[in-house]
Short mmCIF file of C-alpha atoms in Angstrom, two decimals:
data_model
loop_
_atom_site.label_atom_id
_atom_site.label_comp_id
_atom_site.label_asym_id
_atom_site.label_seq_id
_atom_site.Cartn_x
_atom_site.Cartn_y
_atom_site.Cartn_z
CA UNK A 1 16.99 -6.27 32.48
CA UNK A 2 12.69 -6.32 32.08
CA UNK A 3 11.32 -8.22 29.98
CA UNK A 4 10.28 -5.07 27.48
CA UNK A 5 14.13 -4.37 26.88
CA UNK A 6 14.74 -8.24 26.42
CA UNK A 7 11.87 -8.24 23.81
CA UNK A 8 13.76 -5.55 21.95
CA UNK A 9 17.03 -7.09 21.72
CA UNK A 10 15.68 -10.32 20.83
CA UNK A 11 13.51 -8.63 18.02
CA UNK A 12 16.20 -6.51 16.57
CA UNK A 13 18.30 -10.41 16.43
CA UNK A 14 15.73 -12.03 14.80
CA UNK A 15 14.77 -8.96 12.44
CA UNK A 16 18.86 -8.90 11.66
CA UNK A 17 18.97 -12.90 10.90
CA UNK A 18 16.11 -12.80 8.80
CA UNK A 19 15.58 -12.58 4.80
CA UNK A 20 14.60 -8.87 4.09
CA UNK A 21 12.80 -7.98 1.04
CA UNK A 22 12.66 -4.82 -1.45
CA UNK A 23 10.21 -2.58 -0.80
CA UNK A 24 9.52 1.16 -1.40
CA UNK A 25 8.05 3.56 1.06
CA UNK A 26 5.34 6.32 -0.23
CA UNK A 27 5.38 9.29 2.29
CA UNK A 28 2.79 12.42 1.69
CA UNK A 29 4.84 15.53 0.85
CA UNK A 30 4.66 18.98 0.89
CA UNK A 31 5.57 20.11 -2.52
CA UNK A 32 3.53 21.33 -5.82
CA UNK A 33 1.92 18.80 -8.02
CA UNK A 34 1.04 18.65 -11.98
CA UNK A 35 -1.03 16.44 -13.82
CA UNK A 36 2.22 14.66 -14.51
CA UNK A 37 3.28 14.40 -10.80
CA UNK A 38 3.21 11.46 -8.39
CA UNK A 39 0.17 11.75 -5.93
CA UNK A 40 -2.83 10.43 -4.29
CA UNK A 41 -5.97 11.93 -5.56
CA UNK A 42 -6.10 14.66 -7.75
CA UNK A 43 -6.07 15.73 -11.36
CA UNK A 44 -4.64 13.52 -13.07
CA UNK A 45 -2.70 12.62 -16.87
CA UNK A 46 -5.19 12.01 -19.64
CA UNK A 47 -3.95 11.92 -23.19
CA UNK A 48 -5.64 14.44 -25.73
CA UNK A 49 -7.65 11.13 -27.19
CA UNK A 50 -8.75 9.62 -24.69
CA UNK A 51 -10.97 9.54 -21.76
CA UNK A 52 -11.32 8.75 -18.04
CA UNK A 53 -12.30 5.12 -17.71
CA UNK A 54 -15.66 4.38 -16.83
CA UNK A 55 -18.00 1.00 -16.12
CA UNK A 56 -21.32 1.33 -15.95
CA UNK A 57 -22.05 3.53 -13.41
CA UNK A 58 -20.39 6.15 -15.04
CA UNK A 59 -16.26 7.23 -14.58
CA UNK A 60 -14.11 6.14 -12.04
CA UNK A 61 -11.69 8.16 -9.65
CA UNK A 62 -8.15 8.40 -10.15
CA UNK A 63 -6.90 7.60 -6.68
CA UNK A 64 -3.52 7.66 -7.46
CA UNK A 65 -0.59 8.21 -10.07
CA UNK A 66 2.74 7.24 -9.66
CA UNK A 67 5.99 8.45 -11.87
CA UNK A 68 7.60 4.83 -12.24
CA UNK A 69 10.83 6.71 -13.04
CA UNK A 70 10.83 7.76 -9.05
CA UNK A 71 10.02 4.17 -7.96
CA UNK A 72 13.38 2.50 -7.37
CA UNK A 73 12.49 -1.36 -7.47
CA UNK A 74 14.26 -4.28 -9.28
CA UNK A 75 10.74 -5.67 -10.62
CA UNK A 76 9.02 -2.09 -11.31
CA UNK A 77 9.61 -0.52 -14.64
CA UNK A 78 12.00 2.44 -14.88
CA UNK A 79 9.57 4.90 -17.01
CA UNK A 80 5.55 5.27 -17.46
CA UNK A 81 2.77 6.78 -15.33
CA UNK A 82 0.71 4.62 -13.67
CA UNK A 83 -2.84 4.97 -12.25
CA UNK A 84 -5.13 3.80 -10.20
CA UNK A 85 -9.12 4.52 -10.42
CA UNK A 86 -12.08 3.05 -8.81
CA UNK A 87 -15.45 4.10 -8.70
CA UNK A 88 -16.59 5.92 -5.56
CA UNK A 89 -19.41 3.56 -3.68
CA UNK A 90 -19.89 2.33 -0.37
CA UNK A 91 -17.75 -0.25 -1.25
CA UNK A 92 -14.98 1.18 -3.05
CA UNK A 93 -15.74 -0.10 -6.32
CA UNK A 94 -15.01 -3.84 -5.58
CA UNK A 95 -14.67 -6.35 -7.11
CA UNK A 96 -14.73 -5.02 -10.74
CA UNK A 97 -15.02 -0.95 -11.07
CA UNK A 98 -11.81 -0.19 -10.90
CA UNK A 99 -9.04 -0.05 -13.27
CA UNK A 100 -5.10 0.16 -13.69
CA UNK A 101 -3.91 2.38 -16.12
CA UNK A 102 0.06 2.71 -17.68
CA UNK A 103 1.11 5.38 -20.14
CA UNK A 104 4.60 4.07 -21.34
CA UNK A 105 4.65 7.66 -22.89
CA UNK A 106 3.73 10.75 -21.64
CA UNK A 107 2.34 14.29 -24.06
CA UNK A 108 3.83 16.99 -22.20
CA UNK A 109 1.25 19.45 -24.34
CA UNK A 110 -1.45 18.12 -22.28
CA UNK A 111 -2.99 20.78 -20.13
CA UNK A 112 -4.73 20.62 -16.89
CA UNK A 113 -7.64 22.65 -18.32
CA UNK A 114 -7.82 20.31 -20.77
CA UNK A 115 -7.83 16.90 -18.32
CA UNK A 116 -10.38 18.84 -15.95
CA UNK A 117 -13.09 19.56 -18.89
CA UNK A 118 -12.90 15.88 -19.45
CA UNK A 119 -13.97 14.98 -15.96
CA UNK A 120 -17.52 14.74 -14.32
CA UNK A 121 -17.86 16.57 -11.07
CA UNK A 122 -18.00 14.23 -7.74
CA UNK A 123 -22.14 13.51 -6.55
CA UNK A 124 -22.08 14.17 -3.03
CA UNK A 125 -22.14 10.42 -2.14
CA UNK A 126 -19.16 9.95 -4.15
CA UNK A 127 -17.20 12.53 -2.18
CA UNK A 128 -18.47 10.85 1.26
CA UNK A 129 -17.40 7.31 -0.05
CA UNK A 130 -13.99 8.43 -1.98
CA UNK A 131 -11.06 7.99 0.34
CA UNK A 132 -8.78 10.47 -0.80
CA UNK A 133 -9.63 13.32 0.78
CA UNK A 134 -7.83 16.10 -1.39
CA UNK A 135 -4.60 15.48 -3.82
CA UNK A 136 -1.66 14.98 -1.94
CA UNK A 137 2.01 15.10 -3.53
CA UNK A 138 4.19 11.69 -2.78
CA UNK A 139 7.98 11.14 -1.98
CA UNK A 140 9.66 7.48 -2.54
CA UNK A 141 11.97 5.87 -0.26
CA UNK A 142 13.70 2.34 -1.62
CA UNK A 143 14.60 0.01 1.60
CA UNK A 144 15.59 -3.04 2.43
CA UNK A 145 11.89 -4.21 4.36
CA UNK A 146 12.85 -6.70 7.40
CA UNK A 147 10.14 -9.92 7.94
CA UNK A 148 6.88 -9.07 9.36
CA UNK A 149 6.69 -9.43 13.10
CA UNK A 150 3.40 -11.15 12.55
CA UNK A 151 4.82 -13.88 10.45
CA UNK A 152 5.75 -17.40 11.35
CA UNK A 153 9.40 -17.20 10.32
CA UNK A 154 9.54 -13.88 12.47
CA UNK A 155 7.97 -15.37 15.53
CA UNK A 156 9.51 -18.71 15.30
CA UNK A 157 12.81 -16.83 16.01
CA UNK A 158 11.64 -14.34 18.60
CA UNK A 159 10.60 -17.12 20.66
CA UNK A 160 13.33 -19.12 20.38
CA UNK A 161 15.31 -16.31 21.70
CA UNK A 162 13.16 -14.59 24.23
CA UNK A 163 13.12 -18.00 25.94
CA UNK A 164 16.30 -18.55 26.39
CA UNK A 165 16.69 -15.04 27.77
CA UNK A 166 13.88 -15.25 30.01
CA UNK A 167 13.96 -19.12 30.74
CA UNK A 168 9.89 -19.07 29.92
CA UNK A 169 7.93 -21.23 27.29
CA UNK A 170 5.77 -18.82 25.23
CA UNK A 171 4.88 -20.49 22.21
CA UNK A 172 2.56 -17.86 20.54
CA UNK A 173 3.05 -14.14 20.95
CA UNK A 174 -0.62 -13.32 20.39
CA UNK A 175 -0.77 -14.13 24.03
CA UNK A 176 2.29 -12.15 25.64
CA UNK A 177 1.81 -9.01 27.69
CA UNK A 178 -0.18 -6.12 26.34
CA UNK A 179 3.87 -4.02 26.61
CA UNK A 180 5.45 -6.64 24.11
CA UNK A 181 2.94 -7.41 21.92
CA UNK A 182 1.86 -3.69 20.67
CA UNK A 183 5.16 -1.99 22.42
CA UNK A 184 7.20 -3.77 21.03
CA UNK A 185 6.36 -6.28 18.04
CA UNK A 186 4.14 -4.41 16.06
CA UNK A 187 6.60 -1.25 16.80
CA UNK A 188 9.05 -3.02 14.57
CA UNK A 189 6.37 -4.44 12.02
CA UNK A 190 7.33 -3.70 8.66
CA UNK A 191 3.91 -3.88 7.49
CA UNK A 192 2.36 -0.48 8.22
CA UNK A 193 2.42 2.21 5.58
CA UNK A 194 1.79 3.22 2.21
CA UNK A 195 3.75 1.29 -0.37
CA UNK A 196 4.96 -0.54 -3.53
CA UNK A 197 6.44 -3.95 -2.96
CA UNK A 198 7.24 -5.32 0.74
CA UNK A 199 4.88 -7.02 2.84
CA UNK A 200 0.88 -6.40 3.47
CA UNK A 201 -1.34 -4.83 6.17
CA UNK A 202 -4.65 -6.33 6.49
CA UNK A 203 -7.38 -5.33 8.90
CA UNK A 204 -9.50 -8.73 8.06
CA UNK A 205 -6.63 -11.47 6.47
CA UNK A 206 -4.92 -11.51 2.95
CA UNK A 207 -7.37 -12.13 0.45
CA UNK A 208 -5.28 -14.19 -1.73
CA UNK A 209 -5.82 -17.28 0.22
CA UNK A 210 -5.90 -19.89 -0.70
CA UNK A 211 -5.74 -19.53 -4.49
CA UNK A 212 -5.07 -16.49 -5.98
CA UNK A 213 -1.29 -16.36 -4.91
CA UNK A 214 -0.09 -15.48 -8.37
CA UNK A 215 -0.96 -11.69 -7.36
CA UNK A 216 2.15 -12.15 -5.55
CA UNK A 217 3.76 -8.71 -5.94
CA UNK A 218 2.03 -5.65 -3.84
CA UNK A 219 1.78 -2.97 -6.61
CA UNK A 220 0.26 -0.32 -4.12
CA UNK A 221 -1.00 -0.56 -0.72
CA UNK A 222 -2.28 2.82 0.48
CA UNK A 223 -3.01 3.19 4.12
CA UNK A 224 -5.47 5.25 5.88
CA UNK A 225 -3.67 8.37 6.90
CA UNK A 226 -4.95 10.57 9.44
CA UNK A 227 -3.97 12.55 12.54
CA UNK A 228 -5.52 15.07 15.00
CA UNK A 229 -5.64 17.72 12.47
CA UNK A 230 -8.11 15.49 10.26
CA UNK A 231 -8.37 13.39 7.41
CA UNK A 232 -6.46 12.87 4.30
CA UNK A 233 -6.67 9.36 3.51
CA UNK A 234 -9.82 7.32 4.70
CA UNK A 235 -11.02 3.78 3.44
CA UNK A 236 -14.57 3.55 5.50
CA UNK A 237 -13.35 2.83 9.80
CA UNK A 238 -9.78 3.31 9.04
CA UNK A 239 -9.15 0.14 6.21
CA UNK A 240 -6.23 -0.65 3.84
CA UNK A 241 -6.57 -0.51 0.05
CA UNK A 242 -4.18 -3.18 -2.15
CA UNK A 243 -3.32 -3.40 -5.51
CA UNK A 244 -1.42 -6.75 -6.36
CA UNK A 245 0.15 -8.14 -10.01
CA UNK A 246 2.09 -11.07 -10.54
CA UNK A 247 5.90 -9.48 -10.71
CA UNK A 248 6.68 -11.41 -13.89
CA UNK A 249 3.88 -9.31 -15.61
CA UNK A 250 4.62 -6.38 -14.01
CA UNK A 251 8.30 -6.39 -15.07
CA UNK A 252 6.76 -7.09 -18.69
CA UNK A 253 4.88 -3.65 -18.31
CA UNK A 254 1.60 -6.34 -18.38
CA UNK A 255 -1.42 -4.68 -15.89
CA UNK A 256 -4.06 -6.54 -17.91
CA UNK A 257 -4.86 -8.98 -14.59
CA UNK A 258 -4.87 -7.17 -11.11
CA UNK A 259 -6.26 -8.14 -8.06
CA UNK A 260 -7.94 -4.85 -6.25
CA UNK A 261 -8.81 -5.18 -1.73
CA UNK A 262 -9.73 -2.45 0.34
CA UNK A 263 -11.13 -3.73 3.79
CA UNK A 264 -11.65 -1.90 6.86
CA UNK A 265 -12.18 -2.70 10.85
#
């Protein structure tokens, strides 16, 4: 057997022995969207008194809205709209322009004409910084999310058992061959992807180190997402943006505190 089919089975062990966590999977759909729909980007929900929220540089930029009643989650509320804005700048409105926003109830006389009148049109920079690139209708998918392969519980056991298959010593995978590392390990990383819950991409490290671990449940992490045909999602060279709440707040329907990340290669 060569070592790349070895690596597999050992994963797939590991993976299967390992605590998985709750997680649910955003996916870009094909479908008609509202102002009350899920979605990236967009028009979004904005009750007849109020107003898009704005700092001082003027509003921010919904970036996206999520139906909580199609988020199936133990820790997520069952009902509201939730957004997401920042303001669109070279860099992505951090630390501060951004803001969370729930509606526990939603005015179904609201009209889109209505929400668009209340909205200033994009500057050109803004529309070269934003990095949703259109509004894009979302599906949800609730799994069961297996360990990262990039963790230390994950590789701990992976080693263990690739050894005694192989009779080596590895004791790191950063160094293995180019075919296990990427072919294989970060094949079966569960880290990848837009999401609510679950674990965290990061193209420079998790910015919660070492003392802001009380943001300890991902609330979105949306992904760049492009292919061949172009561009839909795009935080500056291909980045990650995070939104992260401590769960007990969050299943208190409390997004007073958030931590906002985007970072980028």
């Amino acid at each position: 057997m060569d070592d790349v089919k070895i690596a597999e089975e050992c994963a797939v062990r590991a993976l299967d022995e390992l605590p998985k966590t709750k997680a649910v999977r955003i996916k870009l759909a094909e479908k008609k969207t509202d102002i009350f729909s899920s979605k990236f980007g967009g028009t979004p929900y904005i009750p007849h008194d109020s107003a898009p929220p704005e700092t001082s540089g003027g509003q921010l930029r919904m970036l996206a809205q999520i139906d909580l009643s199609e988020v199936e989650h133990p820790s997520v509320p069952d009902s509201g709209l939730l957004q997401f804005w920042i303001s669109a700048d070279d860099c992505w409105g951090m630390p501060d322009d951004f803001k969370v926003v729930y509606y526990e109830d939603i005015d179904r006389t609201v009209t889109e004409e209505e929400v668009k009148a209340k909205i200033s049109p994009m500057a050109d920079y803004e529309t070269e910084f934003f990095p949703v690139h259109g509004e894009f209708a979302v599906d949800f998918e609730a799994v069961d999310e297996t360990c990262p392969t990039d963790s230390r519980e994950f590789k701990q056991l992976f080693l263990k058992y690739y050894n005694e298959a192989t009779g080596e010593n590895w004791e790191e995978t950063w160094n293995m061959p180019f075919n296990i590392r990427h072919g294989v390990l970060d094949r079966y990383n569960s880290i990848f992807g837009h999401k609510t819950g679950g674990s965290s991409d990061f193209c420079q490290g998790d910015p919660r180190y070492p003392n802001g671990y009380n943001y300890n449940f991902q609330l979105l992490q949306m992904s760049s997402d492009f292919d061949r045909d172009g561009e839909r999602i795009m935080w500056g060279d291909a980045g990650i943006g995070h939104f992260f709440i401590d769960e007990n707040k969050l299943r208190n329907k409390d997004f007073s505190d958030i931590m906002y990340y985007a970072d980028c290669c």
